GROMACS .gro file of C-alpha atoms in nm:
model
  272
    1MET     CA    1   0.000   0.000   0.000
    2LEU     CA    2   0.218   0.279  -0.130
    3GLY     CA    3   0.164   0.601  -0.322
    4ASP     CA    4   0.397   0.843  -0.497
    5TYR     CA    5   0.292   1.203  -0.437
    6HIS     CA    6   0.588   1.405  -0.565
    7THR     CA    7   0.590   1.389  -0.945
    8HIS     CA    8   0.629   1.649  -1.219
    9THR     CA    9   0.494   1.715  -1.567
   10THR     CA   10   0.636   1.872  -1.878
   11LEU     CA   11   0.483   2.205  -1.774
   12CYS     CA   12   0.788   2.253  -1.552
   13ARG     CA   13   1.006   2.247  -1.867
   14HIS     CA   14   1.253   1.995  -1.725
   15ALA     CA   15   1.043   1.677  -1.720
   16ALA     CA   16   0.941   1.419  -1.981
   17GLY     CA   17   0.643   1.196  -2.051
   18THR     CA   18   0.268   1.231  -2.017
   19THR     CA   19   0.062   1.210  -1.701
   20VAL     CA   20  -0.102   0.898  -1.842
   21GLU     CA   21   0.240   0.733  -1.878
   22TYR     CA   22   0.312   0.815  -1.513
   23VAL     CA   23  -0.009   0.644  -1.405
   24ILE     CA   24   0.060   0.338  -1.616
   25ARG     CA   25   0.406   0.307  -1.462
   26ALA     CA   26   0.262   0.345  -1.111
   27ALA     CA   27   0.012   0.067  -1.181
   28GLU     CA   28   0.288  -0.159  -1.315
   29LEU     CA   29   0.478  -0.116  -0.988
   30GLY     CA   30   0.176  -0.195  -0.773
   31LEU     CA   31   0.128   0.154  -0.632
   32VAL     CA   32  -0.226   0.226  -0.523
   33GLU     CA   33  -0.208   0.606  -0.557
   34ILE     CA   34  -0.012   0.863  -0.753
   35GLY     CA   35  -0.023   1.237  -0.709
   36PHE     CA   36   0.094   1.511  -0.942
   37SER     CA   37   0.274   1.801  -0.776
   38ASP     CA   38   0.429   2.013  -1.044
   39HIS     CA   39   0.595   2.341  -0.948
   40GLY     CA   40   0.311   2.576  -0.863
   41PRO     CA   41   0.268   2.897  -1.061
   42PHE     CA   42   0.299   3.249  -0.927
   43PRO     CA   43   0.069   3.529  -1.044
   44GLN     CA   44   0.380   3.714  -1.167
   45HIS     CA   45   0.668   3.556  -1.357
   46LEU     CA   46   0.934   3.410  -1.127
   47ASP     CA   47   1.149   3.172  -1.330
   48ASP     CA   48   1.148   2.934  -1.624
   49TRP     CA   49   1.106   2.604  -1.441
   50ARG     CA   50   0.738   2.614  -1.350
   51MET     CA   51   0.406   2.647  -1.528
   52THR     CA   52   0.279   2.996  -1.589
   53TRP     CA   53  -0.037   3.125  -1.423
   54GLU     CA   54  -0.217   3.097  -1.758
   55GLU     CA   55  -0.109   2.733  -1.800
   56PHE     CA   56  -0.268   2.611  -1.479
   57PRO     CA   57  -0.592   2.502  -1.654
   58VAL     CA   58  -0.377   2.283  -1.881
   59TYR     CA   59  -0.232   2.121  -1.569
   60LEU     CA   60  -0.581   2.044  -1.441
   61GLU     CA   61  -0.674   1.891  -1.776
   62ARG     CA   62  -0.369   1.666  -1.773
   63VAL     CA   63  -0.433   1.548  -1.419
   64GLU     CA   64  -0.796   1.479  -1.507
   65GLU     CA   65  -0.680   1.275  -1.807
   66ALA     CA   66  -0.453   1.079  -1.575
   67ARG     CA   67  -0.744   1.028  -1.335
   68ARG     CA   68  -0.954   0.869  -1.608
   69THR     CA   69  -0.671   0.628  -1.684
   70GLY     CA   70  -0.630   0.559  -1.314
   71GLN     CA   71  -0.994   0.461  -1.286
   72ASP     CA   72  -0.944   0.204  -1.559
   73LEU     CA   73  -0.631   0.068  -1.390
   74GLY     CA   74  -0.760   0.077  -1.033
   75ILE     CA   75  -0.520   0.345  -0.908
   76ALA     CA   76  -0.623   0.671  -0.742
   77VAL     CA   77  -0.485   0.994  -0.889
   78ARG     CA   78  -0.445   1.294  -0.659
   79LEU     CA   79  -0.405   1.664  -0.737
   80GLY     CA   80  -0.125   1.854  -0.571
   81LEU     CA   81   0.139   2.120  -0.626
   82GLU     CA   82   0.491   2.179  -0.507
   83CYS     CA   83   0.488   2.539  -0.388
   84ASP     CA   84   0.798   2.749  -0.333
   85TYR     CA   85   0.800   2.942  -0.008
   86ILE     CA   86   0.951   3.286  -0.058
   87THR     CA   87   0.947   3.539   0.222
   88GLY     CA   88   0.722   3.830   0.132
   89ARG     CA   89   0.520   3.637  -0.125
   90GLU     CA   90   0.284   3.460   0.111
   91ALA     CA   91  -0.018   3.630  -0.050
   92ASP     CA   92   0.081   3.471  -0.380
   93LEU     CA   93   0.074   3.130  -0.213
   94ASP     CA   94  -0.276   3.201  -0.087
   95ALA     CA   95  -0.380   3.284  -0.443
   96VAL     CA   96  -0.233   2.954  -0.564
   97GLU     CA   97  -0.417   2.758  -0.296
   98ALA     CA   98  -0.745   2.909  -0.414
   99LEU     CA   99  -0.699   2.786  -0.771
  100ALA     CA  100  -0.846   2.438  -0.716
  101GLY     CA  101  -0.962   2.181  -0.465
  102PHE     CA  102  -0.623   2.022  -0.402
  103ASP     CA  103  -0.570   1.689  -0.231
  104TYR     CA  104  -0.242   1.812  -0.083
  105LEU     CA  105   0.017   2.086  -0.116
  106ILE     CA  106   0.390   2.030  -0.083
  107GLY     CA  107   0.602   2.313   0.054
  108SER     CA  108   0.962   2.358  -0.056
  109VAL     CA  109   1.247   2.605  -0.037
  110HIS     CA  110   1.458   2.646  -0.349
  111TYR     CA  111   1.530   3.018  -0.327
  112LEU     CA  112   1.781   3.090  -0.054
  113ARG     CA  113   1.780   3.447  -0.187
  114PRO     CA  114   1.633   3.605  -0.501
  115ASP     CA  115   1.958   3.544  -0.688
  116TRP     CA  116   2.039   3.204  -0.539
  117VAL     CA  117   1.846   2.885  -0.621
  118ILE     CA  118   2.009   2.641  -0.381
  119ASP     CA  119   1.982   2.334  -0.608
  120ALA     CA  120   2.045   2.495  -0.948
  121PRO     CA  121   2.349   2.362  -1.139
  122GLU     CA  122   2.538   2.686  -1.086
  123ALA     CA  123   2.487   2.658  -0.709
  124ALA     CA  124   2.757   2.390  -0.683
  125ALA     CA  125   3.036   2.634  -0.761
  126ARG     CA  126   2.892   2.892  -0.524
  127LEU     CA  127   2.856   2.640  -0.241
  128SER     CA  128   3.214   2.524  -0.288
  129LYS     CA  129   3.329   2.875  -0.194
  130SER     CA  130   3.075   2.943   0.080
  131ASP     CA  131   3.071   2.921   0.458
  132LEU     CA  132   2.856   2.610   0.469
  133ARG     CA  133   2.747   2.664   0.827
  134ALA     CA  134   2.619   3.010   0.739
  135VAL     CA  135   2.438   2.869   0.435
  136TRP     CA  136   2.273   2.598   0.640
  137GLU     CA  137   2.172   2.838   0.913
  138GLU     CA  138   2.008   3.064   0.657
  139TYR     CA  139   1.840   2.779   0.473
  140TRP     CA  140   1.703   2.605   0.779
  141ALA     CA  141   1.567   2.927   0.927
  142LEU     CA  142   1.375   2.984   0.604
  143TYR     CA  143   1.266   2.621   0.586
  144ALA     CA  144   1.127   2.632   0.940
  145CYS     CA  145   0.928   2.944   0.844
  146MET     CA  146   0.789   2.756   0.544
  147VAL     CA  147   0.674   2.465   0.759
  148ASP     CA  148   0.537   2.694   1.030
  149SER     CA  149   0.333   2.897   0.778
  150GLY     CA  150   0.056   2.638   0.804
  151ARG     CA  151   0.000   2.636   0.427
  152PHE     CA  152   0.135   2.291   0.343
  153ASP     CA  153   0.053   1.926   0.404
  154ILE     CA  154   0.396   1.784   0.319
  155MET     CA  155   0.748   1.924   0.342
  156ALA     CA  156   0.965   1.854   0.037
  157HIS     CA  157   1.325   1.726   0.035
  158PRO     CA  158   1.424   1.892   0.366
  159ASP     CA  159   1.802   1.887   0.335
  160LEU     CA  160   1.808   1.990  -0.032
  161PRO     CA  161   2.131   2.198  -0.002
  162LYS     CA  162   2.331   1.875   0.025
  163LYS     CA  163   2.245   1.791  -0.338
  164PHE     CA  164   2.598   1.852  -0.470
  165GLY     CA  165   2.772   1.698  -0.170
  166PHE     CA  166   2.838   2.021   0.022
  167ARG     CA  167   2.730   2.029   0.386
  168PRO     CA  168   2.886   2.130   0.717
  169GLU     CA  169   3.096   1.877   0.900
  170GLY     CA  170   2.985   1.721   1.225
  171ASP     CA  171   2.645   1.663   1.382
  172LEU     CA  172   2.379   1.839   1.175
  173ARG     CA  173   2.087   1.772   1.409
  174PRO     CA  174   2.099   2.118   1.573
  175TYR     CA  175   1.988   2.267   1.240
  176TYR     CA  176   1.673   2.054   1.232
  177GLY     CA  177   1.505   2.131   1.562
  178ALA     CA  178   1.296   2.434   1.466
  179THR     CA  179   1.167   2.265   1.151
  180ILE     CA  180   1.066   1.946   1.329
  181GLU     CA  181   0.895   2.135   1.610
  182ALA     CA  182   0.705   2.348   1.356
  183ALA     CA  183   0.599   2.033   1.167
  184ARG     CA  184   0.480   1.872   1.489
  185ARG     CA  185   0.284   2.183   1.583
  186ARG     CA  186   0.134   2.233   1.236
  187GLY     CA  187   0.078   1.867   1.149
  188VAL     CA  188   0.302   1.875   0.841
  189ALA     CA  189   0.407   1.536   0.708
  190LEU     CA  190   0.766   1.448   0.624
  191GLU     CA  191   0.868   1.332   0.280
  192ILE     CA  192   1.141   1.078   0.214
  193ASN     CA  193   1.239   1.197  -0.131
  194THR     CA  194   1.429   0.940  -0.333
  195GLY     CA  195   1.528   1.197  -0.595
  196GLY     CA  196   1.849   1.251  -0.401
  197LEU     CA  197   1.957   0.899  -0.493
  198ARG     CA  198   1.977   1.021  -0.852
  199LYS     CA  199   2.173   1.337  -0.768
  200PRO     CA  200   2.546   1.387  -0.698
  201ILE     CA  201   2.493   1.331  -0.324
  202GLY     CA  202   2.365   0.978  -0.397
  203GLU     CA  203   2.135   0.957  -0.095
  204ALA     CA  204   1.772   1.025  -0.021
  205TYR     CA  205   1.644   1.343   0.139
  206PRO     CA  206   1.650   1.376   0.438
  207GLU     CA  207   1.940   1.208   0.614
  208PRO     CA  208   1.871   0.933   0.873
  209ALA     CA  209   1.934   1.165   1.169
  210PHE     CA  210   1.651   1.392   1.054
  211LEU     CA  211   1.426   1.090   1.007
  212GLU     CA  212   1.494   0.968   1.360
  213LEU     CA  213   1.411   1.308   1.510
  214ALA     CA  214   1.095   1.327   1.297
  215ARG     CA  215   0.981   0.986   1.412
  216GLU     CA  216   1.045   1.079   1.777
  217ALA     CA  217   0.828   1.389   1.720
  218GLY     CA  218   0.547   1.173   1.580
  219LEU     CA  219   0.545   1.321   1.230
  220ASP     CA  220   0.350   1.152   0.952
  221LEU     CA  221   0.549   1.013   0.660
  222VAL     CA  222   0.516   0.987   0.284
  223ILE     CA  223   0.763   0.833   0.039
  224SER     CA  224   0.802   1.007  -0.294
  225SER     CA  225   1.022   0.978  -0.601
  226ASP     CA  226   1.031   1.340  -0.724
  227ALA     CA  227   0.985   1.179  -1.067
  228HIS     CA  228   1.053   1.390  -1.374
  229ALA     CA  229   0.992   1.100  -1.614
  230PRO     CA  230   0.762   0.796  -1.605
  231GLU     CA  231   1.050   0.556  -1.544
  232GLU     CA  232   1.137   0.745  -1.224
  233VAL     CA  233   0.799   0.681  -1.061
  234GLY     CA  234   0.856   0.467  -0.752
  235ALA     CA  235   1.232   0.475  -0.805
  236GLY     CA  236   1.432   0.403  -0.491
  237PHE     CA  237   1.129   0.303  -0.287
  238ARG     CA  238   1.294  -0.012  -0.153
  239GLU     CA  239   1.579   0.199  -0.012
  240ALA     CA  240   1.331   0.452   0.126
  241ILE     CA  241   1.128   0.185   0.303
  242ASP     CA  242   1.447   0.053   0.461
  243LEU     CA  243   1.537   0.407   0.576
  244ALA     CA  244   1.190   0.462   0.718
  245ARG     CA  245   1.183   0.131   0.899
  246GLY     CA  246   1.536   0.188   1.026
  247ALA     CA  247   1.426   0.518   1.180
  248GLY     CA  248   1.130   0.350   1.347
  249PHE     CA  249   0.846   0.451   1.113
  250THR     CA  250   0.573   0.191   1.072
  251HIS     CA  251   0.314   0.373   0.856
  252THR     CA  252   0.286   0.592   0.549
  253THR     CA  253   0.021   0.854   0.479
  254PHE     CA  254  -0.235   0.909   0.204
  255PHE     CA  255  -0.409   1.239   0.127
  256GLU     CA  256  -0.746   1.324  -0.023
  257LYS     CA  257  -0.899   1.673  -0.016
  258ARG     CA  258  -0.639   1.780   0.242
  259ARG     CA  259  -0.743   1.497   0.474
  260ARG     CA  260  -0.514   1.211   0.562
  261ARG     CA  261  -0.519   0.846   0.650
  262SER     CA  262  -0.236   0.613   0.739
  263THR     CA  263  -0.152   0.263   0.627
  264PRO     CA  264   0.125   0.024   0.734
  265LEU     CA  265   0.457   0.040   0.550
  266PRO     CA  266   0.577  -0.275   0.375
  267ALA     CA  267   0.842  -0.468   0.565
  268ALA     CA  268   1.200  -0.370   0.493
  269GLY     CA  269   1.340  -0.534   0.182
  270THR     CA  270   1.003  -0.654   0.052
  271TRP     CA  271   0.906  -0.394  -0.211
  272PRO     CA  272   0.845  -0.416  -0.495
   0.00000   0.00000   0.00000
C-alpha cells in the first residue's frame, strides 16, 4: 500500500512523458495512488522552471486525463502542487491555494535568496566557496518558516542543499530542531524523497538523523520519487522503506482533499 505524491509534468520544462504514462508506470509497480505536484505557478513571472499562471488550466486537464486512466487501472490519482515558499510572497501562495480543490500541497524552499536557487546547477560552484554553516543556518531558518506557515501538508526534500555533496561537518541535528517542532505543531508530514539517490549526493532526502528526530516527534510520513519522467515513478522506494523502517516509522500517509489516512509500510526489503 504505497503512493507516490511528488511527481512532475512537462509544464515545468525539465520533465518528460505524459501524465497517463506516469499512471501506467505506477500501476505496473503496484502503487495504489499517484499524485501530481508540479511546481506551482505564481501570479507574476518568477522563473522558467514552472508552469505559468495561464497554464494552470492545462495542468488540471492533464491530471484529469490521468485520473480517467487511473480509474481504468484501479489506481487513485491525486491533485497537488509543489509550492515554493519565498518570504514576502505569502499572498501569492494564498492565491495559488485558491486555484483548485487540491488533495495536498507540498512546501519547498529552493530560493535561498532572489539570486540564489540552492539546487540549481550553478549553485555547486557557489557552495564550494561558501561558509557552509552560514548557508545551512540561513536555509534552515527559512525552511522552518515555510513549515510553520501552516500552508502545506507535506514538506519537500528537507536537506536539499546537500544535493551537490556540500554540507557542514559534524552533527547536523541542531539545524533541524525548529523545523521538526514546527511540523509537529502544524501537522506537516515528512517526505522521504528518493530523488536525491539520482543526484550527486547519492542519498535520499532527508538524512537518517533527521528521520529519527521526525519519528520521535510523531510526524507523519510519505515516500516520494520526485519523478521527472515515467520511469522514475517509484524509483528508490525499496531503499526509502528501509530508511523509514530503520528510523522506526511503521506507517505511510495518504491524502485526499487535504485529509489524511495512514496505512502500514511494507516490511524492509520486501518492495516491490
